[in-house]
Tab-separated table of C-alpha atoms in Angstrom:
chain	number	residue	atom	x	y	z
A	1	MET	CA	-83.580	47.995	-42.337
A	2	ALA	CA	-87.452	48.931	-43.425
A	3	LYS	CA	-86.157	48.679	-47.571
A	4	ASP	CA	-84.867	45.029	-47.211
A	5	LEU	CA	-87.496	43.660	-44.232
A	6	ASN	CA	-89.162	40.442	-45.102
A	7	PRO	CA	-91.288	38.226	-42.460
A	8	GLU	CA	-89.028	35.361	-41.813
A	9	GLU	CA	-86.189	34.283	-39.533
A	10	SER	CA	-83.345	36.413	-39.926
A	11	HIS	CA	-80.550	37.710	-37.603
A	12	ILE	CA	-80.533	41.626	-36.425
A	13	VAL	CA	-77.685	43.405	-37.079
A	14	ILE	CA	-77.305	47.324	-35.243
A	15	SER	CA	-74.414	48.797	-36.175
A	16	ASP	CA	-72.314	45.684	-37.076
A	17	ARG	CA	-73.703	44.337	-34.122
A	18	SER	CA	-75.687	41.463	-33.298
A	19	ILE	CA	-77.750	41.100	-31.400
A	20	ASN	CA	-79.240	38.545	-28.720
A	21	CYS	CA	-83.128	38.719	-26.833
A	22	LEU	CA	-83.321	40.921	-24.190
A	23	PHE	CA	-85.605	38.517	-21.761
A	24	CYS	CA	-84.208	34.706	-23.589
A	25	GLU	CA	-81.028	35.933	-25.408
A	26	HIS	CA	-81.870	34.019	-28.799
A	27	ASP	CA	-80.863	35.531	-31.206
A	28	VAL	CA	-83.812	34.851	-33.950
A	29	PHE	CA	-86.193	36.968	-35.045
A	30	ILE	CA	-88.799	38.035	-37.857
A	31	PRO	CA	-89.118	41.608	-39.054
A	32	TYR	CA	-91.980	43.925	-38.805
A	33	VAL	CA	-92.767	47.280	-39.402
A	34	THR	CA	-95.548	48.008	-37.425
A	35	TYR	CA	-98.078	51.692	-37.688
A	36	LYS	CA	-99.313	53.888	-35.581
A	37	ASN	CA	-101.648	56.359	-35.353
A	38	GLU	CA	-99.441	59.661	-34.005
A	39	VAL	CA	-101.437	63.364	-33.235
A	40	VAL	CA	-99.475	66.191	-31.296
A	41	PRO	CA	-102.113	68.464	-30.613
A	42	GLU	CA	-101.779	72.032	-32.063
A	43	MET	CA	-99.023	70.065	-34.456
A	44	TYR	CA	-99.815	67.840	-36.419
A	45	ALA	CA	-101.887	64.441	-37.770
A	46	GLY	CA	-99.466	61.112	-39.419
A	47	ILE	CA	-99.274	57.752	-39.670
A	48	GLN	CA	-95.216	56.806	-37.761
A	49	ALA	CA	-93.950	53.001	-38.898
A	50	ASN	CA	-91.799	51.161	-36.328
A	51	HIS	CA	-89.739	48.447	-37.215
A	52	THR	CA	-90.486	45.539	-34.662
A	53	ALA	CA	-88.356	41.995	-34.030
A	54	ILE	CA	-89.669	39.594	-32.992
A	55	CYS	CA	-87.581	37.091	-30.207
A	56	THR	CA	-88.309	33.195	-32.550
A	57	HIS	CA	-88.322	31.907	-29.336
A	58	CYS	CA	-90.057	33.280	-26.078
A	59	GLY	CA	-92.547	36.250	-28.565
A	60	SER	CA	-90.490	39.583	-26.856
A	61	ALA	CA	-90.786	42.619	-28.635
A	62	ILE	CA	-87.889	44.690	-29.705
A	63	GLN	CA	-88.981	47.969	-31.360
A	64	PHE	CA	-86.781	50.642	-34.036
A	65	GLU	CA	-87.634	54.284	-34.190
A	66	HIS	CA	-83.802	54.952	-36.833
A	67	THR	CA	-83.449	52.679	-38.903
A	68	SER	CA	-80.137	53.521	-40.982
A	69	ASN	CA	-78.021	51.275	-38.553
A	70	VAL	CA	-80.049	48.565	-38.460
A	71	HIS	CA	-79.718	45.680	-40.776
A	72	VAL	CA	-81.536	42.151	-41.133
A	73	ASN	CA	-79.298	39.244	-42.814
A	74	PRO	CA	-82.481	36.231	-43.384
A	75	ILE	CA	-81.603	32.636	-41.803
A	76	ILE	CA	-81.059	30.488	-45.158
A	77	THR	CA	-82.246	26.991	-44.804
A	78	GLU	CA	-80.499	24.477	-46.709
A	79	ALA	CA	-84.042	23.556	-47.512
A	80	LYS	CA	-84.504	26.637	-48.860
A	81	LEU	CA	-81.441	26.953	-50.989
A	82	GLN	CA	-82.468	23.657	-52.871
A	83	ALA	CA	-85.798	25.299	-53.365
A	84	GLN	CA	-84.219	28.740	-54.630
A	85	LYS	CA	-81.548	26.306	-57.232
A	86	ARG	CA	-84.501	24.033	-58.317
A	87	CYS	CA	-86.660	27.105	-59.501
A	88	LEU	CA	-83.628	28.858	-60.847
A	89	LEU	CA	-82.868	25.065	-62.844
A	90	LEU	CA	-86.634	25.098	-64.159
A	91	ALA	CA	-86.672	28.952	-65.616
A	92	LEU	CA	-83.288	28.493	-67.049
A	93	GLN	CA	-85.106	25.233	-69.138
A	94	ILE	CA	-87.799	27.590	-69.843
A	95	LEU	CA	-85.639	30.276	-71.289
A	96	VAL	CA	-82.965	28.155	-73.216
A	97	GLN	CA	-86.523	25.419	-74.666
A	98	GLU	CA	-87.299	29.591	-75.907
A	99	LYS	CA	-85.054	29.650	-77.793
A	100	LYS	CA	-83.636	33.197	-75.870
A	101	ILE	CA	-80.465	30.975	-74.703
A	102	ASP	CA	-77.968	29.666	-74.662
A	103	ASP	CA	-78.074	25.962	-73.376
A	104	THR	CA	-74.874	26.160	-71.801
A	105	VAL	CA	-75.949	28.101	-69.295
A	106	LEU	CA	-77.941	25.020	-67.934
A	107	THR	CA	-74.593	23.115	-67.335
A	108	LEU	CA	-73.021	26.516	-65.612
A	109	ALA	CA	-75.518	26.188	-63.355
A	110	GLU	CA	-75.434	23.320	-61.468
A	111	GLU	CA	-72.217	23.279	-61.332
A	112	GLU	CA	-73.253	26.941	-59.180
A	113	GLN	CA	-70.842	29.383	-61.502
A	114	TYR	CA	-73.573	31.554	-61.009
A	115	VAL	CA	-71.284	34.638	-62.331
A	116	LYS	CA	-70.740	32.832	-65.457
A	117	VAL	CA	-74.882	32.577	-65.652
A	118	MET	CA	-75.229	35.679	-64.491
A	119	VAL	CA	-73.063	37.098	-67.484
A	120	LEU	CA	-74.995	34.009	-69.691
A	121	LEU	CA	-78.611	36.265	-68.739
A	122	LYS	CA	-77.095	38.439	-70.045
A	123	SER	CA	-77.647	40.600	-65.890
A	124	SER	CA	-76.615	44.790	-65.924
A	125	THR	CA	-75.968	44.457	-62.447
A	126	ASN	CA	-71.855	43.937	-62.007
A	127	GLN	CA	-71.197	42.335	-57.941
A	128	VAL	CA	-70.815	39.335	-57.098
A	129	GLU	CA	-73.700	38.811	-54.460
A	130	GLU	CA	-73.872	36.618	-51.130
A	131	MET	CA	-76.552	34.780	-52.358
A	132	PRO	CA	-75.591	34.092	-56.284
A	133	ALA	CA	-78.343	31.144	-56.668
A	134	LEU	CA	-81.474	33.915	-55.792
A	135	SER	CA	-79.980	36.556	-58.516
A	136	CYS	CA	-79.619	33.894	-60.959
A	137	LEU	CA	-83.296	32.987	-60.109
A	138	ALA	CA	-84.748	36.390	-59.605
A	139	ILE	CA	-82.806	37.411	-63.207
A	140	ALA	CA	-83.904	34.386	-64.894
A	141	LEU	CA	-87.941	34.532	-64.233
A	142	SER	CA	-87.587	38.611	-64.814
A	143	ARG	CA	-86.465	37.014	-68.310
A	144	LEU	CA	-89.842	34.659	-68.629
A	145	SER	CA	-92.001	37.726	-68.054
A	146	THR	CA	-90.007	40.177	-70.582
A	147	HIS	CA	-90.561	37.723	-73.315
A	148	ASN	CA	-93.719	37.114	-72.217
A	149	ILE	CA	-93.406	33.149	-71.709
A	150	VAL	CA	-95.217	33.157	-68.439
A	151	ASP	CA	-98.076	35.408	-67.277
A	152	ALA	CA	-95.794	38.275	-65.234
A	153	MET	CA	-98.715	39.253	-62.877
A	154	GLN	CA	-99.518	35.253	-62.030
A	155	MET	CA	-95.510	34.231	-61.542
A	156	HIS	CA	-95.194	38.489	-59.401
A	157	ARG	CA	-98.563	36.802	-57.003
A	158	ILE	CA	-97.241	33.158	-56.535
A	159	VAL	CA	-93.683	35.051	-55.241
A	160	MET	CA	-95.099	36.872	-53.436
A	161	ASP	CA	-97.628	34.775	-51.439
A	162	GLU	CA	-96.403	31.195	-51.771
A	163	SER	CA	-92.470	31.910	-52.499
A	164	TYR	CA	-90.591	28.146	-53.919
A	165	PRO	CA	-93.221	26.108	-52.671
A	166	GLY	CA	-95.827	27.420	-56.076
A	167	ILE	CA	-93.051	29.196	-58.127
A	168	GLU	CA	-91.974	25.569	-58.509
A	169	PRO	CA	-95.275	24.047	-60.361
A	170	PHE	CA	-95.668	27.141	-62.044
A	171	LEU	CA	-92.800	26.753	-63.424
A	172	LYS	CA	-92.946	23.202	-64.745
A	173	GLN	CA	-96.013	24.070	-66.171
A	174	PHE	CA	-94.142	25.046	-69.027
A	175	ILE	CA	-91.216	22.386	-69.492
A	176	LYS	CA	-92.229	20.721	-72.780
């Protein structure tokens, strides 16, 4: 759970079984990592990480200590998916404009042939993801910063702080 933990609406699965809130039976949570000081006299003192899922319906919290069998499945809304696709097209347009990839990649992206887009981006990945538009976007953004077309630090800050609403205007300023 820790490695794929993002504070966004998600379904939580434990041992291949979806969980519901104990109070309201709702199944959408926002996962967080929380920390607490733990002191055992004469033994040790340290910080312990807890994984907490907050029900989006009633606010009830569920905590998980052992997370090896807990999986978080973010909910991808249609609006978020469309934003990912728009950002991908913008990133690809910039790479084509800078002659870093062939322009056939734009047609493939518009036709949502994302596995072929990944091949054209010369991705080292050979696995097909559940959300290929997001995978292609990550690869395209990486290529933009690798080729020093965009400021990598600024792009990273936008991705971490603002997500898709901030990426689109940032990428549009590089389209000529």
